[in-house]
PDB file of C-alpha atoms in Angstrom:
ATOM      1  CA  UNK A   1      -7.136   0.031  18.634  1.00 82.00           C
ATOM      2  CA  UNK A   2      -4.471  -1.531  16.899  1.00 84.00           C
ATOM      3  CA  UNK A   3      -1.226   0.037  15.875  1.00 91.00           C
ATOM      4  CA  UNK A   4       1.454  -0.938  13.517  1.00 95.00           C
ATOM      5  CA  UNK A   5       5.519   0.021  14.170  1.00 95.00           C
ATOM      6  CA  UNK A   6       8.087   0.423  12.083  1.00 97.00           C
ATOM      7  CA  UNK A   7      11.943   0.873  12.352  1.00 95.00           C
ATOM      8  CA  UNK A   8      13.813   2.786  11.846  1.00 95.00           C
ATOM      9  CA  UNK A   9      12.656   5.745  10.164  1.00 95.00           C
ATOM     10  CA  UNK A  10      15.337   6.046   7.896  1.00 96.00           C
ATOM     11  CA  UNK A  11      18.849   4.031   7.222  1.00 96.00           C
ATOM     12  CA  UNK A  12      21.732   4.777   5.050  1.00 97.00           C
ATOM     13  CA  UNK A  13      23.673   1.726   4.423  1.00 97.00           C
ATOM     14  CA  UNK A  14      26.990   1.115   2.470  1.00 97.00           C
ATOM     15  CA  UNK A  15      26.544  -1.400  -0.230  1.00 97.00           C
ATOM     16  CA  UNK A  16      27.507  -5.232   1.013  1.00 96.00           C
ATOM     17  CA  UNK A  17      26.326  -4.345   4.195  1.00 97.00           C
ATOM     18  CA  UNK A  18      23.739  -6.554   6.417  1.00 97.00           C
ATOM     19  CA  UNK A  19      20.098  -5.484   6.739  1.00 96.00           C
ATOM     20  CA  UNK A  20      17.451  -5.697   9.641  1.00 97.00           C
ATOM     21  CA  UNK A  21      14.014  -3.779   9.254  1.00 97.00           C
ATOM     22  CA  UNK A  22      11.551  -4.370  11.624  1.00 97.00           C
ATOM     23  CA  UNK A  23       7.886  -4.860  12.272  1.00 97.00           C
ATOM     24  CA  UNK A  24       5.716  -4.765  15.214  1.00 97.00           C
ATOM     25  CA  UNK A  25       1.808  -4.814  15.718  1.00 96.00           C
ATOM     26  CA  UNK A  26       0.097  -3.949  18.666  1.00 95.00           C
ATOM     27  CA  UNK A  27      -4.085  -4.564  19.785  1.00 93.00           C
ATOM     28  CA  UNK A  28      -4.348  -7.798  17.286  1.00 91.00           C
ATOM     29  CA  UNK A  29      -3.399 -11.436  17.350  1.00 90.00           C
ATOM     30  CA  UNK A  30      -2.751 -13.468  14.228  1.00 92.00           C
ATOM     31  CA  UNK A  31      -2.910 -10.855  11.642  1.00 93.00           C
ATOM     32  CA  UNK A  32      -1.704 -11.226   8.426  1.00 93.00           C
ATOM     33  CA  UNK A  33       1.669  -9.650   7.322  1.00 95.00           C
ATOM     34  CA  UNK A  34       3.385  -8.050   4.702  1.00 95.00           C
ATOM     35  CA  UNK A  35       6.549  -6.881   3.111  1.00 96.00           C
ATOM     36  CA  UNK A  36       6.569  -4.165   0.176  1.00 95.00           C
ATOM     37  CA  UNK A  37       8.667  -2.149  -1.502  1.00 94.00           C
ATOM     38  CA  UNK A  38       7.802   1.305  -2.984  1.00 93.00           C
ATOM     39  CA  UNK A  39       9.896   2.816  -5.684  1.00 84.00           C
ATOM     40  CA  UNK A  40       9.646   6.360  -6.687  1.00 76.00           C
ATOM     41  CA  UNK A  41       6.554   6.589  -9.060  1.00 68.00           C
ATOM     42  CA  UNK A  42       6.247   3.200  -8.809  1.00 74.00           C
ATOM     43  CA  UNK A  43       3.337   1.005  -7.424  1.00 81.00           C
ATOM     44  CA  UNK A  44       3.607  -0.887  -4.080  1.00 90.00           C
ATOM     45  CA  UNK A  45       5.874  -4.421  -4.584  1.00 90.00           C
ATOM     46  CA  UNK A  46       4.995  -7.444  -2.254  1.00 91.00           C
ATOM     47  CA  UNK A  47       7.894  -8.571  -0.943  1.00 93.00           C
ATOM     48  CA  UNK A  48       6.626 -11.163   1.496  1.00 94.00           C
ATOM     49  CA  UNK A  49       3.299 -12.243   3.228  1.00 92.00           C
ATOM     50  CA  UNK A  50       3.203 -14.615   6.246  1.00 94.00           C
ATOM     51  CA  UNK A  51       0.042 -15.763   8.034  1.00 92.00           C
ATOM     52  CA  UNK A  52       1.529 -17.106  11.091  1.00 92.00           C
ATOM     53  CA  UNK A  53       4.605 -17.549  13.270  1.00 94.00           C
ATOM     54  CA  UNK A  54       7.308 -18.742  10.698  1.00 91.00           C
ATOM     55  CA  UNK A  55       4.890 -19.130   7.586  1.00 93.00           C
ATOM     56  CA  UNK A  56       6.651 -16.941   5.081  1.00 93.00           C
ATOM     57  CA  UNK A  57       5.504 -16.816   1.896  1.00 91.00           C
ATOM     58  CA  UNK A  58       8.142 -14.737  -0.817  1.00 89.00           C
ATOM     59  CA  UNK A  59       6.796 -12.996  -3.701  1.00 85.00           C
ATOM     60  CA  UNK A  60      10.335 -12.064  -5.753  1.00 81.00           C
ATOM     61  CA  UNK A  61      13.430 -13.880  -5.768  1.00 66.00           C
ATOM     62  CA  UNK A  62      15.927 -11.706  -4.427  1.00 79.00           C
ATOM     63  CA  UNK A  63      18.831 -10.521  -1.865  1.00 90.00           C
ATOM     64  CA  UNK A  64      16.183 -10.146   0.560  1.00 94.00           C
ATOM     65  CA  UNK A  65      14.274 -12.497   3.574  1.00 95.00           C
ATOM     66  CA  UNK A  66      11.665 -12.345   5.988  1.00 96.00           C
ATOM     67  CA  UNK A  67      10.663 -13.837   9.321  1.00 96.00           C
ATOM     68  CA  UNK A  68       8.374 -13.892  11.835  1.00 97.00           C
ATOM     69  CA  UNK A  69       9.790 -14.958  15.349  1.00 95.00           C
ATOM     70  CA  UNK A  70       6.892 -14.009  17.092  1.00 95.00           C
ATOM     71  CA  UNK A  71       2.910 -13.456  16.196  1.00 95.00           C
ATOM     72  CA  UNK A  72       2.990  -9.922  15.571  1.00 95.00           C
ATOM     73  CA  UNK A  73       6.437  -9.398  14.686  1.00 97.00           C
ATOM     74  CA  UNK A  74       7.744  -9.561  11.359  1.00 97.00           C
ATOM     75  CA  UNK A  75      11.583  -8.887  10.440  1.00 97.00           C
ATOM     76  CA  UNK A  76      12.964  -8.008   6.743  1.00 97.00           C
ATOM     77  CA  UNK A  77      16.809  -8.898   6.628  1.00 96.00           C
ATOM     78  CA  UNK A  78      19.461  -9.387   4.372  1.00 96.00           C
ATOM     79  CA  UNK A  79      23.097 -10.174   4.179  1.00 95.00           C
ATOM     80  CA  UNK A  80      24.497  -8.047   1.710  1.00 96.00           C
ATOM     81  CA  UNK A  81      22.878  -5.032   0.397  1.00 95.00           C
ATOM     82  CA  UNK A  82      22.806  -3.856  -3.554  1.00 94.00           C
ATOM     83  CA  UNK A  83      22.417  -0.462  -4.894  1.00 94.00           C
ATOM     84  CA  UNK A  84      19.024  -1.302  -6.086  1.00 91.00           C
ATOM     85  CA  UNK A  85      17.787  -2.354  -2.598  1.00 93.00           C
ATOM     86  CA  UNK A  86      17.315   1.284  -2.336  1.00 93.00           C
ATOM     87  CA  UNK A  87      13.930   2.234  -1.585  1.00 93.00           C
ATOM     88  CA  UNK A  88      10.624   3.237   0.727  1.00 95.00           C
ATOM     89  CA  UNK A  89       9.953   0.005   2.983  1.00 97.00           C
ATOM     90  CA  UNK A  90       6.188  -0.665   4.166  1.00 97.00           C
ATOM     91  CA  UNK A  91       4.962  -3.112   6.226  1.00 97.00           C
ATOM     92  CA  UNK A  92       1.253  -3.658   6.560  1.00 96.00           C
ATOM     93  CA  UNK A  93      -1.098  -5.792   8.192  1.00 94.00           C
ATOM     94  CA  UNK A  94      -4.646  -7.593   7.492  1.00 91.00           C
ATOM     95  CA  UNK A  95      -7.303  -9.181   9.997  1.00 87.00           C
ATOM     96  CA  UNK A  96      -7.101 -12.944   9.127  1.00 74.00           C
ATOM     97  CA  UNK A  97      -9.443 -13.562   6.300  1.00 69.00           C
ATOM     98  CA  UNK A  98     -10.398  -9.921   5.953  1.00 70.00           C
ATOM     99  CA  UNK A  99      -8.663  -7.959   2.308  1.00 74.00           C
ATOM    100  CA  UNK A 100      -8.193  -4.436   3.972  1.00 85.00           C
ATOM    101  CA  UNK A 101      -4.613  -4.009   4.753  1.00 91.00           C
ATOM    102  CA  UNK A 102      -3.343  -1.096   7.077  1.00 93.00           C
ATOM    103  CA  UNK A 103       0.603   0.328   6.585  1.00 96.00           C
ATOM    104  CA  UNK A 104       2.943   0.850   8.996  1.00 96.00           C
ATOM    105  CA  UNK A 105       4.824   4.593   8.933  1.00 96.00           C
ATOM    106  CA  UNK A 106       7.513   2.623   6.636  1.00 96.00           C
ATOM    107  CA  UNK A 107      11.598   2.804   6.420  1.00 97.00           C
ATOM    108  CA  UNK A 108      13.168   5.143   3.902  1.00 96.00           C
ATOM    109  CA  UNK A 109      16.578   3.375   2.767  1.00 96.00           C
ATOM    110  CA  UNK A 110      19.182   4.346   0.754  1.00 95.00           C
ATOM    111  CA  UNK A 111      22.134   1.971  -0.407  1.00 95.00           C
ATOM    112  CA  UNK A 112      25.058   4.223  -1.577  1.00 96.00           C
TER     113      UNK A 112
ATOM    114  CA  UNK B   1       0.231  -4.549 -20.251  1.00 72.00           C
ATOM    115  CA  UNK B   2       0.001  -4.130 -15.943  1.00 81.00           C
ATOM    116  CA  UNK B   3      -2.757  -5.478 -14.471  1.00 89.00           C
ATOM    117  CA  UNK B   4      -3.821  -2.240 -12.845  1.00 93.00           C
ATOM    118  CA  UNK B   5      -3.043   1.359 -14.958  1.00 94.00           C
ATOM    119  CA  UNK B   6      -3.255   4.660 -12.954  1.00 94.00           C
ATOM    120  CA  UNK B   7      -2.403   8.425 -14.520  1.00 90.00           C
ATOM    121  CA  UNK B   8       0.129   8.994 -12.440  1.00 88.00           C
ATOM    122  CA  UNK B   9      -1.149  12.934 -12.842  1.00 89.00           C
ATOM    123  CA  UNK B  10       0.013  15.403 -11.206  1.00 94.00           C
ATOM    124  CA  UNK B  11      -3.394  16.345 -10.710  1.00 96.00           C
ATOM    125  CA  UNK B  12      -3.950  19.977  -9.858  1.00 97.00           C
ATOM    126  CA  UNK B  13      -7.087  21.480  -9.249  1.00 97.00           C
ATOM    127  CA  UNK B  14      -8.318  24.613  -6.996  1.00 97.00           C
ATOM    128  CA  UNK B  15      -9.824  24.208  -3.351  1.00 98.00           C
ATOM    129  CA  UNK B  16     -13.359  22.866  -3.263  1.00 97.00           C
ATOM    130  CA  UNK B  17     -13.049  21.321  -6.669  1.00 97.00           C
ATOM    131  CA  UNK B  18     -14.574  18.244  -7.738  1.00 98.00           C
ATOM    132  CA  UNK B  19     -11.554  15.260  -7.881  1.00 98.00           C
ATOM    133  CA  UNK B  20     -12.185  12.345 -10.111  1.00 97.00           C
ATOM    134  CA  UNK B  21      -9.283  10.225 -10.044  1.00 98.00           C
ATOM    135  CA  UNK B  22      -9.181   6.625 -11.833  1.00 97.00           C
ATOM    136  CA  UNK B  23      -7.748   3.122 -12.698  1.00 97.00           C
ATOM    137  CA  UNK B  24      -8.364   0.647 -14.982  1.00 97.00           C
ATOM    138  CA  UNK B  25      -7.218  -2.996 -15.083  1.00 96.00           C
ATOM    139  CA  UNK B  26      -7.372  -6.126 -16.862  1.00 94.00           C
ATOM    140  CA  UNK B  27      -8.202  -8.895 -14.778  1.00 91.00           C
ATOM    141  CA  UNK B  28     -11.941  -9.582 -14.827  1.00 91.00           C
ATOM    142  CA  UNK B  29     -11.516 -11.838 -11.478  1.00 90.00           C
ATOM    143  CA  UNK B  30     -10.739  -8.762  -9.234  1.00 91.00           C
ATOM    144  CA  UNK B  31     -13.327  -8.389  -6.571  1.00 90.00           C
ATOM    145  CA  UNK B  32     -12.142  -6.561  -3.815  1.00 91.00           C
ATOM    146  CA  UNK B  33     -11.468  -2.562  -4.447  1.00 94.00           C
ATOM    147  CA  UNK B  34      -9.977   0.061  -1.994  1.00 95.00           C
ATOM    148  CA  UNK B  35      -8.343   3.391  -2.170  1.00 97.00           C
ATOM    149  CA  UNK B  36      -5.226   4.264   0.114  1.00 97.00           C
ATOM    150  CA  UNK B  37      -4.436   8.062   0.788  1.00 97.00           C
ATOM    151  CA  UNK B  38      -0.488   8.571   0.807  1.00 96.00           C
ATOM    152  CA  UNK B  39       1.092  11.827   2.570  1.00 95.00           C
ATOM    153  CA  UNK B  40       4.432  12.399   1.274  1.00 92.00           C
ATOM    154  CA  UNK B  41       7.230   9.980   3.480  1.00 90.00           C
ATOM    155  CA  UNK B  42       4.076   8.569   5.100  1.00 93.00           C
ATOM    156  CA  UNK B  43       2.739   5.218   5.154  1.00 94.00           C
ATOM    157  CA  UNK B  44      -0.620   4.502   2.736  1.00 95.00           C
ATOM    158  CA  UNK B  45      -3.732   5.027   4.506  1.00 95.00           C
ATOM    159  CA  UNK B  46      -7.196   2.858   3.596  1.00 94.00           C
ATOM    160  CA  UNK B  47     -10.206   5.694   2.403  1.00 95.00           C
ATOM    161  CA  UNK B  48     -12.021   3.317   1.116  1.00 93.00           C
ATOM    162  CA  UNK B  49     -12.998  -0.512   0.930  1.00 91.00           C
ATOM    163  CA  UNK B  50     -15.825  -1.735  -1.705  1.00 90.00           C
ATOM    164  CA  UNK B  51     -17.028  -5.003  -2.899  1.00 87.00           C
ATOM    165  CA  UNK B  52     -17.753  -5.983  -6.385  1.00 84.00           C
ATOM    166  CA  UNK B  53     -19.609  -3.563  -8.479  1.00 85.00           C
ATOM    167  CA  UNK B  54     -21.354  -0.280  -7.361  1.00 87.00           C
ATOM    168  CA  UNK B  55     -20.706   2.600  -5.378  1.00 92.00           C
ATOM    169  CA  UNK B  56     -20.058   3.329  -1.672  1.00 94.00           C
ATOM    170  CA  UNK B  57     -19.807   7.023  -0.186  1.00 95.00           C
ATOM    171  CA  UNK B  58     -18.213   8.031   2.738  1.00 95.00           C
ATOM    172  CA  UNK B  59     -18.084  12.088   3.626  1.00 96.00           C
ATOM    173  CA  UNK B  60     -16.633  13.755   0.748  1.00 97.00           C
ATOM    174  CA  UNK B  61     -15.436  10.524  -0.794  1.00 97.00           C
ATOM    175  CA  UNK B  62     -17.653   8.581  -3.112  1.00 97.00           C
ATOM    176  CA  UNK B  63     -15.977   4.945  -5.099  1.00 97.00           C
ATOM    177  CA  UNK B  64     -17.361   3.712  -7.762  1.00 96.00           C
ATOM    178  CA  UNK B  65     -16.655   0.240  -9.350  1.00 96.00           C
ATOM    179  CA  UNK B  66     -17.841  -0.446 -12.874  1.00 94.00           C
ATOM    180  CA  UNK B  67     -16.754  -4.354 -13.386  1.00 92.00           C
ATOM    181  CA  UNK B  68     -18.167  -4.470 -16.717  1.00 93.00           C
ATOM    182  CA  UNK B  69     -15.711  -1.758 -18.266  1.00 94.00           C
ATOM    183  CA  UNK B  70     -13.024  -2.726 -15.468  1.00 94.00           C
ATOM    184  CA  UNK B  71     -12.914   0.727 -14.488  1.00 95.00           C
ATOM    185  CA  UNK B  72     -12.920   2.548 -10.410  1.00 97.00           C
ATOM    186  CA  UNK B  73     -12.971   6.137  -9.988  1.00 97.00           C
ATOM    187  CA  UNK B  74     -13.055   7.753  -6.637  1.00 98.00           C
ATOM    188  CA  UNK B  75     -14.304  11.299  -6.147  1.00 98.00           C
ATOM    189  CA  UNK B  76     -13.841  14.044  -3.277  1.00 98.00           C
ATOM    190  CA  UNK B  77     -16.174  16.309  -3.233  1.00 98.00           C
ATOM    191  CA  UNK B  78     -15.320  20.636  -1.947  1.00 98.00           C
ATOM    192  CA  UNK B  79     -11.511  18.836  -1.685  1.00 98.00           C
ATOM    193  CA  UNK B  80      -9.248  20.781   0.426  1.00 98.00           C
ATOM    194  CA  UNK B  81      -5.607  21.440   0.789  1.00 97.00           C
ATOM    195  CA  UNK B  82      -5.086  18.923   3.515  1.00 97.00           C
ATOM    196  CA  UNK B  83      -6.884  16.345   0.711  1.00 98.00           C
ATOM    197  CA  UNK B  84      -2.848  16.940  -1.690  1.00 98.00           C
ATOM    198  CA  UNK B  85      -1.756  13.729  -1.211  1.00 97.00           C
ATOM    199  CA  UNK B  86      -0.957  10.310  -4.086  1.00 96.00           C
ATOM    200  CA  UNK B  87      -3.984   8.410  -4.317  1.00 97.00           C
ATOM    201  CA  UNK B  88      -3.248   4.740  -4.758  1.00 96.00           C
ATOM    202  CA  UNK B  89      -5.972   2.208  -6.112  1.00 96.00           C
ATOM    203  CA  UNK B  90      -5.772  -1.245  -5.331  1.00 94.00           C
ATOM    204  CA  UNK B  91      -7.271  -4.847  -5.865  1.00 92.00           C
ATOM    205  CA  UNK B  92      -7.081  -8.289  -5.342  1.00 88.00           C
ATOM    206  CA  UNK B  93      -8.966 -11.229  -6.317  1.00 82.00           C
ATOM    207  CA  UNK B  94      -9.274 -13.158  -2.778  1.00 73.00           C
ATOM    208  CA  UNK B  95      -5.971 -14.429  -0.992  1.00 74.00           C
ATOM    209  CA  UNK B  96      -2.865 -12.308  -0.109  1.00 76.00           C
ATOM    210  CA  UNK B  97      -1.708 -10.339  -3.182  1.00 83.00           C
ATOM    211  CA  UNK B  98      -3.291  -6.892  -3.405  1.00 89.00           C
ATOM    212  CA  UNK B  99      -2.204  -5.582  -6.858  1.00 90.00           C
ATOM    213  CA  UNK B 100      -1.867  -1.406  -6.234  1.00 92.00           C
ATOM    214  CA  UNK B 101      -1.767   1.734  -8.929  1.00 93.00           C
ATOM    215  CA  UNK B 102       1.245   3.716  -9.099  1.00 92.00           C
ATOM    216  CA  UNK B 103      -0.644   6.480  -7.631  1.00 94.00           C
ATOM    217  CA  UNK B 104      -1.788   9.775  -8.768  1.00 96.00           C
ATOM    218  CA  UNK B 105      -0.307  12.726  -7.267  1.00 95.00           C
ATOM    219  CA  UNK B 106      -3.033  15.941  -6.627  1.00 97.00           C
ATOM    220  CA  UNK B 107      -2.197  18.740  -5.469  1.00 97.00           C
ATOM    221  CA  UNK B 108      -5.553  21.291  -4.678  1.00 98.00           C
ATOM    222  CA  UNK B 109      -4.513  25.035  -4.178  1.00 97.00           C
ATOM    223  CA  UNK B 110      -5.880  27.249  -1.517  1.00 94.00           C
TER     224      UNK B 110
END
């Protein structure tokens, strides 16, 4: 069965500081990958989507990047966090061509 | 107006009641429809998956799509504490971007 990873858990980072979330699948090859972000009462936010090995699509401009080193890897960085970077981190993945998307356990961070 | 509206509730209702919860939204070219159950600090997981218009039932869920009033519901049937969670409806046209609900937070009392 296949099993999606996420970490770490939780992160409290200064603001200006560097970022690294990251992303790991297990039991599938070539899935489909995604970045949100979930804001208190809010709705999901794609971040980013990728469909392969450094094929990063971004969905909002903004502080933040993606990448995908590896199949089922997928890394959310940045160089210098803001205040409103704050905020429930998800990543999810899809079977290639299939629209069911299954989330990871997610990273809670707070910029202070 | 958002593409997708959900009550955001809360939602409280006692144990073994019947749960309707519901979005609406505006684009006519969504086809794909699911539900995702959210524990608190947890991840969103998938309930439910339907195509186009009709209704698919699964235990003591049951979705319903009605495209021609752009209108899903979901319903859990005799729903239990372990069911108080933020439902989150979601959609997409074909592609990559699912468009999701705010959720709706229930809470069912033992």
């Amino acid at each position: 069965s296949q099993t999606i990873h996420q970490w770490p858990a939780t992160l409290v980072q200064p603001v200006g500081s560097p970022l690294s979330l990251e992303c790991t699948v297990e039991g599938t090859s070539n899935p489909n990958l995604y970045w949100y972000r979930q804001a208190a009462g809010r709705g999901l936010q794609l971040l980013f989507y990728s469909v392969g090995i450094g094929q990063i699509s971004s969905e909002v401009p903004q502080n933040l990047s993606a990448s995908r080193p590896q199949d089922r890897q997928f890394i959310l960085s940045s160089k210098k966090l803001l205040l409103s970077d704050s905020g429930f981190y998800l990543c999810a993945w899809s079977p290639g061509g299939m629209e069911t998307q299954y989330f990871g356990p997610g990273t809670r961070l707070l910029v202070l | 107006q958002k593409e997708v509206e959900q009550d955001p509730g809360p939602l409280s209702v006692p144990e073994g009641a019947i749960v309707s919860l519901n979005c609406t939204y505006s684009n006519s070219a969504f086809q794909y429809f699911m539900w995702y159950r959210q524990y608190s600090r947890k991840g969103p997981e998938l309930l439910m998956y339907t195509y186009s218009s009709g209704n698919k039932e699964d235990g003591r869920f049951t979705a319903q799509v009605d495209k021609s009033s752009k209108y899903i519901s979901l319903f859990i049937r005799d729903s239990q504490p372990s069911d108080s969670a933020t439902y989150l409806c979601a959609m997409l046209t074909g592609g990559f971007k699912t468009i999701f609900g705010a959720g709706t937070r229930l809470f069912v009392k033992a």
